[in-house]
Structures are given as structure tokens and as C-alpha cells.
Short mmCIF file of C-alpha atoms in Angstrom, two decimals:
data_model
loop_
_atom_site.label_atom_id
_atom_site.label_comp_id
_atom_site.label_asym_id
_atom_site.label_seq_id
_atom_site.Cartn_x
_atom_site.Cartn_y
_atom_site.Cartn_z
CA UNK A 65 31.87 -6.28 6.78
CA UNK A 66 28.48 -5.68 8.26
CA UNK A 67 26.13 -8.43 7.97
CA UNK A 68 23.07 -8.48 6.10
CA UNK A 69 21.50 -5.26 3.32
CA UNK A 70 23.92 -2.03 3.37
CA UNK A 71 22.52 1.80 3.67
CA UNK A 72 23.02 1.33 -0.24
CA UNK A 73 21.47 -1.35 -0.36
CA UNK A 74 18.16 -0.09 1.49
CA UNK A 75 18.38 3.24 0.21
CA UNK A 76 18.52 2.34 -3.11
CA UNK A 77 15.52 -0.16 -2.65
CA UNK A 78 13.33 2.26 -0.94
CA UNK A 79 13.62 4.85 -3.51
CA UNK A 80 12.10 1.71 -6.24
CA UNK A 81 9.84 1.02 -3.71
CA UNK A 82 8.82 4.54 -3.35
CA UNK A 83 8.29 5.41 -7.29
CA UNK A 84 6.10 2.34 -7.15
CA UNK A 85 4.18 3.43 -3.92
CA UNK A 86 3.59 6.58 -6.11
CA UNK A 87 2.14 4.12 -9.04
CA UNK A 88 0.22 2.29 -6.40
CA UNK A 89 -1.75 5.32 -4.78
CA UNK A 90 -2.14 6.41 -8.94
CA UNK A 91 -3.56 2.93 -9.66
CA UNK A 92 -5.89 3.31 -6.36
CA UNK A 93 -8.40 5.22 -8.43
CA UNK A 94 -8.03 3.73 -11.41
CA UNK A 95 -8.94 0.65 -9.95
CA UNK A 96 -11.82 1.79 -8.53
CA UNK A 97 -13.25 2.79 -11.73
CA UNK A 98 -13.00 -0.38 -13.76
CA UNK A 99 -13.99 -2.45 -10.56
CA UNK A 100 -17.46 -0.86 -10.29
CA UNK A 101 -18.36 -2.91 -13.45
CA UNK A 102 -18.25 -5.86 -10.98
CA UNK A 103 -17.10 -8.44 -13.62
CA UNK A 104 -13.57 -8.59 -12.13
CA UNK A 105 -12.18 -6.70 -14.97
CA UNK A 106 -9.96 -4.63 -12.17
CA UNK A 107 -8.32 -8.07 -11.31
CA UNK A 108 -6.21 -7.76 -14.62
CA UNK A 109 -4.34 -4.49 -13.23
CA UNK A 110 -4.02 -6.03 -9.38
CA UNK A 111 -0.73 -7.52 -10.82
CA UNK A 112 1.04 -3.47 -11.00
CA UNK A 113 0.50 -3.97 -6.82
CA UNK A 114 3.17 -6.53 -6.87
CA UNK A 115 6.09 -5.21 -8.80
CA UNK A 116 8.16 -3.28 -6.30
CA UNK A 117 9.24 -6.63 -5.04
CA UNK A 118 10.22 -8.14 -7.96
CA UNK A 119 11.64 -4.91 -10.03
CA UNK A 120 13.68 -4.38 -6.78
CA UNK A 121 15.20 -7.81 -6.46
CA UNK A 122 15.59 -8.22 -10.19
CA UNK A 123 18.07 -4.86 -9.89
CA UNK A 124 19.26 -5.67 -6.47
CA UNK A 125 19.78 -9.39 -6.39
CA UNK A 126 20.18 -9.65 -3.12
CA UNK A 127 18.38 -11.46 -0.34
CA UNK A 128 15.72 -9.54 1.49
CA UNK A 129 14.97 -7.13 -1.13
CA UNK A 130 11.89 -7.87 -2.42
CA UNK A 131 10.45 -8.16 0.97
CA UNK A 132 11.84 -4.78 2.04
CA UNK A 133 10.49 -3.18 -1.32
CA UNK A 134 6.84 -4.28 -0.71
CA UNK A 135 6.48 -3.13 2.41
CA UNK A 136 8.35 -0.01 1.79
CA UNK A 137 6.10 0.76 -1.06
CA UNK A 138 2.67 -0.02 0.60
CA UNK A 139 4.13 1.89 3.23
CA UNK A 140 4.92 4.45 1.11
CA UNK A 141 0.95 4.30 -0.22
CA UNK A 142 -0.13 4.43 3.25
CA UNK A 143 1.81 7.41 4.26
CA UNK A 144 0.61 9.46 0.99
CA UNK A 145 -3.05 8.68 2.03
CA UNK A 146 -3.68 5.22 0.03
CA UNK A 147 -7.13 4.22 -0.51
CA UNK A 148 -7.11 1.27 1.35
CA UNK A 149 -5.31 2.19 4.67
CA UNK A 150 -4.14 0.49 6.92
CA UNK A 151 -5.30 -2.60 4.96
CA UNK A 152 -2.03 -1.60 2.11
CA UNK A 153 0.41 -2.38 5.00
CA UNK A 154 -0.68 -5.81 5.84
CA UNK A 155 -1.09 -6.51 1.91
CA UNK A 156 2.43 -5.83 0.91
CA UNK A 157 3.67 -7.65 4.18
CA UNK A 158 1.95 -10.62 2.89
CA UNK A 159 3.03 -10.15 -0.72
CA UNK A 160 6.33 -9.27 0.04
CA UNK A 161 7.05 -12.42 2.25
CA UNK A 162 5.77 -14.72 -0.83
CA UNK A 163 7.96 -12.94 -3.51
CA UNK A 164 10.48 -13.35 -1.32
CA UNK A 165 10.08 -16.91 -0.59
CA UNK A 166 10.10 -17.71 -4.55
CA UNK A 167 13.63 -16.07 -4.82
CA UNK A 168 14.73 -17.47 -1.82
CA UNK A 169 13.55 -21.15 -2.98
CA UNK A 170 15.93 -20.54 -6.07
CA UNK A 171 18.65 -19.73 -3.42
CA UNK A 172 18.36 -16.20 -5.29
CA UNK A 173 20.41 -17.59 -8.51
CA UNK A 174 17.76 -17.02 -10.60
CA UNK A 175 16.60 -13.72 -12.38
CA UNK A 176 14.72 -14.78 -15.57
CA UNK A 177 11.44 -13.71 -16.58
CA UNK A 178 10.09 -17.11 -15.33
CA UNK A 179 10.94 -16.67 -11.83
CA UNK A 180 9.69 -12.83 -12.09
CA UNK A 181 6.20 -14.77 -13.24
CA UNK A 182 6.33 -17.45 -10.14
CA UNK A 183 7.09 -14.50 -8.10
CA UNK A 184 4.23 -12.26 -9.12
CA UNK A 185 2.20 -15.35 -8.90
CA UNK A 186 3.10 -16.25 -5.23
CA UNK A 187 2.11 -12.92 -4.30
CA UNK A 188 -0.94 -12.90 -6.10
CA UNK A 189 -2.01 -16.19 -4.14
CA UNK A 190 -1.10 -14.70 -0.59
CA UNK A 191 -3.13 -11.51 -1.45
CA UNK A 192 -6.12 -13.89 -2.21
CA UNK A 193 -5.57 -15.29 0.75
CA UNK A 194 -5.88 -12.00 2.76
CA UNK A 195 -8.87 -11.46 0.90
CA UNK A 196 -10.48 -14.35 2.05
CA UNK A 197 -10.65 -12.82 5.11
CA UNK A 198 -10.89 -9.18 4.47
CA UNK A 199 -13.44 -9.42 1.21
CA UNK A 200 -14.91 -13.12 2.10
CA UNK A 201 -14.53 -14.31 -1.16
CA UNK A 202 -15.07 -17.68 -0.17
CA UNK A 203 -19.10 -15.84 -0.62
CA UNK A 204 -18.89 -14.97 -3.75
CA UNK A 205 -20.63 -17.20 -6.60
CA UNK A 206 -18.32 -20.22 -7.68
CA UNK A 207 -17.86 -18.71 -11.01
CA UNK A 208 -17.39 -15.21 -10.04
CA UNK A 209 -14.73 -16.41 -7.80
CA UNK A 210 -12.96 -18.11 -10.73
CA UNK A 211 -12.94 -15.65 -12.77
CA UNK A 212 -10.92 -13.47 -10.09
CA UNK A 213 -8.49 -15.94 -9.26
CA UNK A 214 -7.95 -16.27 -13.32
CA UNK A 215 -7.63 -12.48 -14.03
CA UNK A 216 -5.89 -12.12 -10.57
CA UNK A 217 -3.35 -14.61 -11.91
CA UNK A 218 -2.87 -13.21 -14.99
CA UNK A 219 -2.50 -9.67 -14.25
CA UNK A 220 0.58 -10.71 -11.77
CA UNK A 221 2.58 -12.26 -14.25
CA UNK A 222 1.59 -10.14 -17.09
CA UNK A 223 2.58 -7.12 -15.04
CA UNK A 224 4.57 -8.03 -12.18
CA UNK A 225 6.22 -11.16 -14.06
CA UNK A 226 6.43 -10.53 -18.13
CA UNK A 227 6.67 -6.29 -17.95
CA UNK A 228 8.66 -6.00 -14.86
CA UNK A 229 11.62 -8.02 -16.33
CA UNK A 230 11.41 -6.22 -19.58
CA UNK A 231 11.77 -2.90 -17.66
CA UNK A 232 14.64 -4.15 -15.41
CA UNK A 233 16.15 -5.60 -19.28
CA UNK A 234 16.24 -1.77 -20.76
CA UNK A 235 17.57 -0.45 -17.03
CA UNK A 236 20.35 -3.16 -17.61
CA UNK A 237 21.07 -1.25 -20.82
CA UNK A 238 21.33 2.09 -18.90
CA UNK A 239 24.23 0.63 -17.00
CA UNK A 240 22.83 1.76 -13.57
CA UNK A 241 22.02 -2.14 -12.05
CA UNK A 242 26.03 -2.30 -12.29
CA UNK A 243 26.15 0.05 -9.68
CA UNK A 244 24.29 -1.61 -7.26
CA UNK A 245 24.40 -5.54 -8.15
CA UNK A 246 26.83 -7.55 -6.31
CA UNK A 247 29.79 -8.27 -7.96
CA UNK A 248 29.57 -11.75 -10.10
CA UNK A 249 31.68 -14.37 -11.22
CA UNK A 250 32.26 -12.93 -14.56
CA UNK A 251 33.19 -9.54 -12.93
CA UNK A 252 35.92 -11.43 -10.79
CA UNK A 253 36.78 -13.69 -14.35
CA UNK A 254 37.09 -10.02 -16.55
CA UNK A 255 39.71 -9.26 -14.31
CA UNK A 256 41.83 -11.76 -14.96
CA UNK B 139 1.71 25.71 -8.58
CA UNK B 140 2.49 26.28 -4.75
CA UNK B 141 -0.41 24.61 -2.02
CA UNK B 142 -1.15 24.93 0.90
CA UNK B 143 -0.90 22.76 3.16
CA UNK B 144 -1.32 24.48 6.53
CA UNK B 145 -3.27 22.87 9.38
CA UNK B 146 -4.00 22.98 13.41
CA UNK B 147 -1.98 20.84 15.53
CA UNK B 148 -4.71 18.45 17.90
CA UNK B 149 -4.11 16.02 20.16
CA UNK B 150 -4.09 13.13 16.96
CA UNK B 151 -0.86 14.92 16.16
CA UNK B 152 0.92 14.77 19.68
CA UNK B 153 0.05 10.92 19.98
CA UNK B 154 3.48 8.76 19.54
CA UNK B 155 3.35 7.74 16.16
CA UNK B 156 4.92 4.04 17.00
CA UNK B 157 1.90 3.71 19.06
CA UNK B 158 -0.70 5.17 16.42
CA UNK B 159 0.96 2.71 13.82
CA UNK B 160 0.50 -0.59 15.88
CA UNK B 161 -3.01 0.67 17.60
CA UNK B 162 -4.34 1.08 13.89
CA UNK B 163 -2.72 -2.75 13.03
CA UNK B 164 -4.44 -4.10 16.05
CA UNK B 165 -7.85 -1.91 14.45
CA UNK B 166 -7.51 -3.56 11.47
CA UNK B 167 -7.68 -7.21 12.87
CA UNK B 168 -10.12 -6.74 15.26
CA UNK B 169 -12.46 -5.11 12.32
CA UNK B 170 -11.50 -8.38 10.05
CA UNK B 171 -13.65 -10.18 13.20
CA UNK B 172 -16.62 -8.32 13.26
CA UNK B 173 -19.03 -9.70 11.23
CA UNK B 174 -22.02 -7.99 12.60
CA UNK B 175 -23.12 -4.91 10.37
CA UNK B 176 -24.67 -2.93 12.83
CA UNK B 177 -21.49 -2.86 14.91
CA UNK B 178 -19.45 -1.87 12.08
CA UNK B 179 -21.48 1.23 11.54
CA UNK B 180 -21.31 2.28 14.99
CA UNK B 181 -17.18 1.78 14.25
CA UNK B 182 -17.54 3.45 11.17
CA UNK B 183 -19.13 6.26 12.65
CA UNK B 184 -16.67 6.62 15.94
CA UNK B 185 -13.99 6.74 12.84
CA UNK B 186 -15.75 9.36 11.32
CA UNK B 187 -15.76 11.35 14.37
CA UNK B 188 -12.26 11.69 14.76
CA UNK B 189 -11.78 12.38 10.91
CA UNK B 190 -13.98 15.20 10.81
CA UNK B 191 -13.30 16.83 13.96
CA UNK B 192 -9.66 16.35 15.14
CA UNK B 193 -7.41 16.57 12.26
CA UNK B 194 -6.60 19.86 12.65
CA UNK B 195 -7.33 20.18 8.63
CA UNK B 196 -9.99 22.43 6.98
CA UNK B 197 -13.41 21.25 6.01
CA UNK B 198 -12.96 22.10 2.20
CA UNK B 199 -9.71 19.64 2.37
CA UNK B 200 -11.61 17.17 4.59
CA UNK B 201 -14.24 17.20 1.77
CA UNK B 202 -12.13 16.70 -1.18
CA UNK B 203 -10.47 14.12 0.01
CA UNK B 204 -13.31 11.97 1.37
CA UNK B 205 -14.44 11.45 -1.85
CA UNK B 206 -12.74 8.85 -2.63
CA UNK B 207 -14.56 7.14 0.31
CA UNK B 208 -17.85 6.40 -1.91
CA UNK B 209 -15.44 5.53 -4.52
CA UNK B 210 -13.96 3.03 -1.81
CA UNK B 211 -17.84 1.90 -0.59
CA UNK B 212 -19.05 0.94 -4.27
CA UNK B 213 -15.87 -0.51 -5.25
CA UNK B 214 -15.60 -2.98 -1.83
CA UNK B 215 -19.26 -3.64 -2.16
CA UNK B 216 -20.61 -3.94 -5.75
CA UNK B 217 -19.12 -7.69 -6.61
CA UNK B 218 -20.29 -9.06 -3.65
CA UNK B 219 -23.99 -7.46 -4.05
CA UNK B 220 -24.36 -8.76 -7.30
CA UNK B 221 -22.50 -12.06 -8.06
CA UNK B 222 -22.45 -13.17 -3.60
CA UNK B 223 -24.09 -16.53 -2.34
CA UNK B 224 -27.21 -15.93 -0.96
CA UNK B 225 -31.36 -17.72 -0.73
CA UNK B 226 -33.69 -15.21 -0.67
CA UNK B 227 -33.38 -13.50 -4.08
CA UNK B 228 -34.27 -9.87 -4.64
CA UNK B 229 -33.46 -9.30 -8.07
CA UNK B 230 -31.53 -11.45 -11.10
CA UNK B 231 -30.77 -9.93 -14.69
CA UNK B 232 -28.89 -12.64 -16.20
CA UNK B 233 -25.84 -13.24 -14.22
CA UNK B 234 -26.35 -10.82 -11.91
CA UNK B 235 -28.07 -12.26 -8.70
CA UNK B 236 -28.62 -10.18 -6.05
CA UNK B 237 -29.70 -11.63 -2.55
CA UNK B 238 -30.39 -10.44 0.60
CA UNK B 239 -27.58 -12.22 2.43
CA UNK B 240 -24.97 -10.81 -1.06
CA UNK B 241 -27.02 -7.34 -0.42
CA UNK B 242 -25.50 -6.66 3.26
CA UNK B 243 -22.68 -8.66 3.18
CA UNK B 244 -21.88 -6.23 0.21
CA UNK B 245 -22.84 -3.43 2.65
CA UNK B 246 -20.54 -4.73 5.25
CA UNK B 247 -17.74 -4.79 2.96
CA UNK B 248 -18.00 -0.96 1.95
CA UNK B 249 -18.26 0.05 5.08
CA UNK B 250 -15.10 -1.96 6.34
CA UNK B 251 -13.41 -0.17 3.19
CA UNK B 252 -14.45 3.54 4.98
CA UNK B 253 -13.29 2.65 7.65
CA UNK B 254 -9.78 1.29 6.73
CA UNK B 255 -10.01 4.34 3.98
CA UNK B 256 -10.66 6.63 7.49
CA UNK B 257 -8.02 5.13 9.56
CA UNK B 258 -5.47 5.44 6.95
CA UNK B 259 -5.99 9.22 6.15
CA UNK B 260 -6.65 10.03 9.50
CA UNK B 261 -2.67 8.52 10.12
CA UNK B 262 -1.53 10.18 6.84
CA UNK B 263 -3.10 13.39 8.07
CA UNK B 264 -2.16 13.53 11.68
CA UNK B 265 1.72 11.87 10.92
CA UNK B 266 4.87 13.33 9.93
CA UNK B 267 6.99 10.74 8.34
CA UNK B 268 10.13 12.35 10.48
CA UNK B 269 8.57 12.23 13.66
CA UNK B 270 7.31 8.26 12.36
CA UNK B 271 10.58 7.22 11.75
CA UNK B 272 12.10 8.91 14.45
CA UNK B 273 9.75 7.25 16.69
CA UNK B 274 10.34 3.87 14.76
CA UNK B 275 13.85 4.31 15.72
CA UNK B 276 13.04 4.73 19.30
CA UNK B 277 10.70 2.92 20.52
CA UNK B 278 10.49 -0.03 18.55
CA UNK B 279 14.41 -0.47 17.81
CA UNK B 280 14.07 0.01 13.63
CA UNK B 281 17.84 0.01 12.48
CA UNK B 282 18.94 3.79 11.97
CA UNK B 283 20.28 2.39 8.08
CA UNK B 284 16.19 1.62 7.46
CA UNK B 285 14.96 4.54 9.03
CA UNK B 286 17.10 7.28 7.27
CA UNK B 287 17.06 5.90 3.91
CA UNK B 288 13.69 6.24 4.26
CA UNK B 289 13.86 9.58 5.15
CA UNK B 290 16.26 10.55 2.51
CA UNK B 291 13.89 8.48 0.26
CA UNK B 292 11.01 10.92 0.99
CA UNK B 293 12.79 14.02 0.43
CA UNK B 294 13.66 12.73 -3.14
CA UNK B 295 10.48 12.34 -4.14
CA UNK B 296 9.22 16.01 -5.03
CA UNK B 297 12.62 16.18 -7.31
CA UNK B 298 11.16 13.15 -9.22
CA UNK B 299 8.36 15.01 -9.63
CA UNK B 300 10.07 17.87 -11.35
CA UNK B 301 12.28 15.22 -13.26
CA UNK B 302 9.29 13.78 -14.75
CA UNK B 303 7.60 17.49 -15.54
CA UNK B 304 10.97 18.10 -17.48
CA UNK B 305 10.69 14.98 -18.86
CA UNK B 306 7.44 15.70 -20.12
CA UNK B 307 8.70 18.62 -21.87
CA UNK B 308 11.64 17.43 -23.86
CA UNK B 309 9.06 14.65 -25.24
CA UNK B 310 7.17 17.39 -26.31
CA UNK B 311 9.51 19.47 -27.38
CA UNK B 312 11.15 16.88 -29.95
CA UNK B 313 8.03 15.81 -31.40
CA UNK B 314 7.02 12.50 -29.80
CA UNK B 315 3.96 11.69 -30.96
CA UNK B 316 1.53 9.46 -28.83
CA UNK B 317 0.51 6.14 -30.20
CA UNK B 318 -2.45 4.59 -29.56
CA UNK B 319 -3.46 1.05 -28.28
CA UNK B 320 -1.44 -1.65 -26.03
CA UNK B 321 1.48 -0.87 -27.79
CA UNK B 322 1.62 2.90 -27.53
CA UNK B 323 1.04 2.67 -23.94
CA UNK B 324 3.45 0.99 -23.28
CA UNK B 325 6.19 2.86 -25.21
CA UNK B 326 4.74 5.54 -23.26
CA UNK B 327 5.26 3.83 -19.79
CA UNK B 328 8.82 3.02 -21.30
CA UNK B 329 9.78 6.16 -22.52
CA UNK B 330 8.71 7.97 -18.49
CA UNK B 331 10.09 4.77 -16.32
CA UNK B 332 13.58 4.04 -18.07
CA UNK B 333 15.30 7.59 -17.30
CA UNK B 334 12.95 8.61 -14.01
CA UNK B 335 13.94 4.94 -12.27
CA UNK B 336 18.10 4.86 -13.98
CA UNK B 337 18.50 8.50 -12.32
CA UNK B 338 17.18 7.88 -9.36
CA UNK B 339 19.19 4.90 -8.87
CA UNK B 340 21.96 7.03 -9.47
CA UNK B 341 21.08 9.37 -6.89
CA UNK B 342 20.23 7.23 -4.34
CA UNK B 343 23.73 5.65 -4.67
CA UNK B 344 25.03 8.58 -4.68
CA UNK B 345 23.71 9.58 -1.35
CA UNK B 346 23.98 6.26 0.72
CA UNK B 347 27.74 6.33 -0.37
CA UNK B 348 27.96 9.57 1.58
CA UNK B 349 25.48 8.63 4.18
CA UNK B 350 27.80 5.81 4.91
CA UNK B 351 30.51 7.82 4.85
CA UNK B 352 28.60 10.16 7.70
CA UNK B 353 28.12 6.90 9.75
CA UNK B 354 24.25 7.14 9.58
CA UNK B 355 24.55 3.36 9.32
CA UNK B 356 26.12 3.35 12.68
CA UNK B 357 23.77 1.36 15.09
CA UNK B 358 25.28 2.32 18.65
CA UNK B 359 25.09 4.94 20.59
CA UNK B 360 23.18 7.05 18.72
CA UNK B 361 21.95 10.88 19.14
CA UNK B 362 18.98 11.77 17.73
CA UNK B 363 17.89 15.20 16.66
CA UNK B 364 13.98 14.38 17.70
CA UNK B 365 13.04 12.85 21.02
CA UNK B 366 10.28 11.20 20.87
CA UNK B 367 8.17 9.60 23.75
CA UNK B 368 5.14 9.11 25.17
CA UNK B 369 2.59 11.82 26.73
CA UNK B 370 -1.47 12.14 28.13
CA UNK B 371 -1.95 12.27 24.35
CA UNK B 372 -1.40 8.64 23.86
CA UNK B 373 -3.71 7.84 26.96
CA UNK B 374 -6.80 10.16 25.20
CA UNK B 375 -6.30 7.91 22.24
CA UNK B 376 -6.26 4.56 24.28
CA UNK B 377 -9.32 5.72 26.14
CA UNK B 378 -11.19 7.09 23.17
CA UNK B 379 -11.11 3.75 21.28
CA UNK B 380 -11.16 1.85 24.39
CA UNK B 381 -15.09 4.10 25.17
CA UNK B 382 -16.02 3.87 21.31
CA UNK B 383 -15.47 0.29 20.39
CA UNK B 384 -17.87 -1.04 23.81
CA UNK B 385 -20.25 1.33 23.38
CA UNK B 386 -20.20 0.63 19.80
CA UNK B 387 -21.19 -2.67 20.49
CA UNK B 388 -23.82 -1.80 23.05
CA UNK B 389 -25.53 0.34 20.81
CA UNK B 390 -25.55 -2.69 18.29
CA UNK B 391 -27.21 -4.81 20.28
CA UNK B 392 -30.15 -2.74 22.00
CA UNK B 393 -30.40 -0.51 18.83
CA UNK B 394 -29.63 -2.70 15.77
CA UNK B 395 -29.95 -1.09 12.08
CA UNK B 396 -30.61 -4.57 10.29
CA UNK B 397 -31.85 -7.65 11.86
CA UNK B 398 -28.83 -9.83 10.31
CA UNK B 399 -25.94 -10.08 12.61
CA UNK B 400 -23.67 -12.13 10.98
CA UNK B 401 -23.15 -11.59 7.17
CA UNK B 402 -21.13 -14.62 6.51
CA UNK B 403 -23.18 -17.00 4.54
CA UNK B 404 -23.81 -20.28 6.31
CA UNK B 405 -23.14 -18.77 9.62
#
């Protein structure tokens, strides 16, 4: 057995992470448009930036995949001309690492709608934390900078956390996460 | 609708795109430690000199796509102008509050957006993903399974593209009407993600079960159908950032734009 994510594996979680890279350079402008209002309104729809990794791990259930799927889809953003550059790489680094770190915290047992929130969440908080240093936030008016945290927060688990498990619920029904999911215990139980 | 896509090959092209990828990393957090406005325009401006001129692409394409750039410049500046911490007040309208400290530091935080917005499309225009991976491969010891499924991952995309066109059709063409609000938006979403995400699934299994089979998993001893190394190319780029970001501070100091060189506030 080789150790560690198969081609299938990878393959399968690049091509998630790739219709969300798609999403992501969509969402660029998008963005941009409510964001000029300046009242942190965007902040609501940062959350669709973190749900490769958690769409792909949620199918996948495997270790590693949620990291992989960030950074292949912000590297899939960057290669199709993102917005934001070279900045999109070290973003989905960061918030591919803290989704990753959720799951692996729940020893990657855990695929409710909960841990999809926490997730999102986790990678909300390490994007802030980029920003910090690439937007200083830390400048911005006490309440202004509330407000984003707040909206930041509850874009990722509306999007990332609440819609990203419903979406993986109705795949389930389609039968394909079968095809890709490690076998489980009831699997090795139906067989008697 | 077929486009073309046709441009020059330049020197940006030839550089080894390993190299490109980490020199633009190492870009990115030296710019995250320049707080000094004046030197960021001088940056900004040794960006835009490669952009415009060595590309290889033509002006009309160079045009349409920088306009996202002032797109990128209000959205990166506009909170920070109005709602930053700042003393000496220009303007207020309720809870707007613009200062001169907010005013530049939102300044400095469009143009570190161009920039970033520059380097990234100058990569996306100057890269092919092949020759990337390839390179990944080689020089910086990416795992073949990573790098091809990547590949393979590109090459699917225009097919999604047609899926979802045909998709869009056989909506129409059994009378799905559009609801509005929340609710009908997300139906829509629904209704587009479901099949395009459970058929590519499908496909993508399909193909790393026979990419397995064809060993591209196979870490040792590899041949590759690109070569990829290094060349004078890479030392033009070294030396060209290596000229612009000095003098880019030189200029800074003996010509500055602004008298503030630090925008952080309580610096």
C-alpha cells in the first residue's frame, strides 16, 4: 500500500478544488462591488473563499484533504489570473492549514454540519490574521473592525459551514462520495 | 465562440517557472514590510513596467484586463479611508471619518492591491501550467501523483464548461422557471452544483483509476516529456528586481511623493 493520499485521492480533490477556484475568481468581482460600500457588507460572502476545504474533506474524509483543496483552489485562482495574486496563494495556505487542523483535532471522525461550521470558522480567523498584516486592520476604527470580524464570522459558517454540508448531503444522494470515501465500518458489517 | 489567445514569447516566458513562483512569494513578503508609500509607488510602477511591456500580449488585452486593477485600488482602499484611525480630520459625515493618516494608509493599501493584482497576472500571463508543473516536478521535488492530477485537472475544466452550457439548456428547455429571493438562489446554485460536481467526481475517478494503472503515480526514476531548467532568462529577472527594488527606494527617499513615510498609525 502506498502511504499517505492516492492519485485518486488527489485527483479527485483537485478537480473540487478547481470548480471552486472557478467560483473564487467569479466571486473576485463580485466582491469588489459590494465592498466599495465600505460598510463590510462584502465580509458576508468571504465565507464562499473557504469551502473547497471543507466540501473536499466532507466527500473525501481523509486526512490532508482539506489542506490540499485550498491551496489547489487558490492556486487554481492564481493561475486563471485572480484578483488578488500572489496574495490568493498565501491565503488558502493559511486557510487550508486551519480547516485542516479542526478535522484533524476530531481525529477526522467527525463530518457533521457543526464541525463544517468550526472549520469555516478556523479559517475565517487565520485569514484575519493575514489581514492584519496585509490590510492593517488593527487601523481600522474599533467598531468598523467588529463589524468585520462579525460578518467575517458569519459568512464562513453560513457558507463554508451550514451550505457546504447541505451540498455534500444532496451529493451523498447522487451516490458518487461512495466512490471515493474510504470504506467504513458499516461497509465491512453489510458484508457480513 | 472561439478566442484568441495568441501572444509573443519574451524573456518573462523563458524564466523557470519554479523560480518565478517562489521570487513572486518572496515579493509578496517583502511588500507586506514596506510601509512607506512613496516606495510602494516606485514598486508599483517597476511592476507596471514589466506588465505593459514584456508580456508578449496585445495592448487591447493588456487593457481589458487591467481594469479590474481600479476595481482592486477602491476596493483595498475605501474602508480604510473612511472608517481608519487617524488625528487630523479632513472630513466626517456621520460615521464616516476620514483622516489624513486613514487617507494614505488607504492609498497604501490600493496600491499594494495593484501590485499583487500585477504580479499575479503578469505570472498567469507569462506561465503555462505544463511547463509550471513540470518545473514543480523538477526542481522543487513535487510528487509526480500531485503534479499530474493537476494537469489532468486543468484539461477537464473547459468540458465543465460545456457541461454546464448543456446544463443550462435542458433547464430551459423543460421549463424551469427562476425564483426569486434567498430561496430561489439557492435552488438555482443547487440545481447547477449537484450534477456539474457528481459528474465530475465521476470522471476524475475514472481517470486516476487509469492513471494509476499507467504508473503516473510512480515516484522513481522518472522520464519526463519537458525538461525544464534554468537559463540567462532567470538571471535578467534576478537582476531586474534586484536594480528596481534599490533604486526604488532611492528614488523614495531623495524624491518623496508624500511627506508620511510610515502609514501605520502610532508608528
Amino acid at each position: 500500500m502506498e502511504k499517505g493520499l492516492k492519485l485518486t485521492d488527489i485527483l479527485v480533490t483537485i478537480i473540487i478544488a478547481l470548480i471552486f477556484g472557478v467560483i473564487y475568481k467569479l466571486w473576485g468581482p463580485l466582491y469588489g462591488v459590494v465592498a466599495t460600500l465600505g460598510l463590510h457588507l462584502e465580509q458576508l460572502i468571504y465565507g464562499m473563499w473557504f469551502i473547497a476545504a471543507v466540501v473536499a474533506y466532507l466527500v473525501i474524509r481523509k486526512p490532508g484533504v482539506a489542506l490540499l483543496a485550498e491551496v489547489a483552489a487558490a492556486q487554481g485562482e492564481f493561475i486563471f489570473g485572480g484578483e488578488w495574486g500572489v496574495a490568493t496563494l498565501i491565503f488558502g495556505l493559511g486557510q487550508g492549514l486551519a480547516a485542516e487542523l479542526i478535522f484533524a483535532a476530531f481525529r477526522y471522525k467527525r463530518y457533521d454540519m457543526l464541525i463544517a461550521s468550526l472549520a469555516g470558522v478556523a479559517a475565517a480567523f487565520a485569514s484575519i490574521g493575514i489581514d492584519y498584516y496585509y490590510g492593517y486592520i488593527g487601523d481600522l476604527a474599533l467598531w468598523n473592525l467588529l463589524i468585520l470580524f462579525g460578518t467575517r464570522i458569519a459568512g464562513a459558517v453560513l457558507i463554508s459551514g451550514i451550505f457546504a454540508h447541505l451540498l455534500v448531503q444532496s451529493l451523498e444522494k447522487t451516490g458518487v462520495t461512495s466512490l471515493v470515501r474510504p470504506a467504513t465500518k458499516e461497509d465491512y458489517q453489510a458484508l457480513g | 465562440m472561439p478566442m484568441d489567445f495568441s501572444y509573443k514569447e519574451t524573456w518573462l516566458h523563458k524564466i523557470n517557472p519554479s523560480l518565478k513562483l517562489l521570487l513572486m512569494v518572496l515579493l509578496f513578503i517583502h511588500l507586506l514590510i514596506i510601509h512607506n508609500t512613496n516606495i510602494l509607488i516606485n514598486y508599483m510602477i517597476g511592476m507596471l513596467i514589466l506588465y505593459l511591456f514584456f508580456t508578449g500580449h496585445p495592448w487591447k488585452r493588456l487593457l481589458v484586463i487591467s481594469i479590474p486593477f481600479l476595481l482592486i485600488f477602491l476596493t483595498s482602499s475605501t474602508s480604510m479611508i473612511f472608517f481608519g484611525k487617524g488625528e487630523i480630520t479632513w472630513a466626517e459625515w456621520g460615521l464616516v471619518h476620514i483622516t489624513e493618516e486613514s487617507f494614505f494608509r488607504g492609498l497604501h493599501l490600493g496600491f499594494r492591491g495593484i501590485i499583487f493584482a500585477v504580479l499575479g497576472i503578469v505570472f498567469a500571463l507569462t506561465t503555462r501550467p505544463v511547463f509550471l508543473f513540470y518545473s514543480l516536478m523538477q526542481q522543487l521535488k513535487l510528487k509526480p501523483k500531485y503534479a499530474y492530477s493537476f494537469m489532468a485537472a486543468i484539461r477537464l475544466i473547459p468540458l465543465m464548461i460545456e457541461e454546464m452550457q448543456t446544463l443550462h439548456y435542458a433547464l430551459k428547455v423543460r421549463g424551469v422557471h427562476e425564483e426569486k429571493g434567498v430561496k430561489g438562489f439557492y435552488n438555482k446554485l443547487k440545481s447547477y452544483s449537484i450534477p456539474l460536481l457528481s459528474q465530475s467526481i465521476r470522471r476524475a475517478y475514472r481517470i486516476a483509476v487509469a492513471m494509476e494503472a499507467k504508473r503516473f503515480s510512480h515516484p522513481v526514476n522518472r522520464t519526463y516529456f519537458y525538461r525544464l531548467g534554468f537559463s540567462g532568462f532567470d538571471v535578467i529577472f534576478l537582476c531586474y528586481l534586484l536594480v528596481m527594488i534599490p533604486l526604488s527606494y532611492i528614488i523614495a527617499n531623495h524624491f518623496p511623493y508624500f511627506s508620511i513615510t510610515d502609514v501605520r498609525y502610532n508608528k
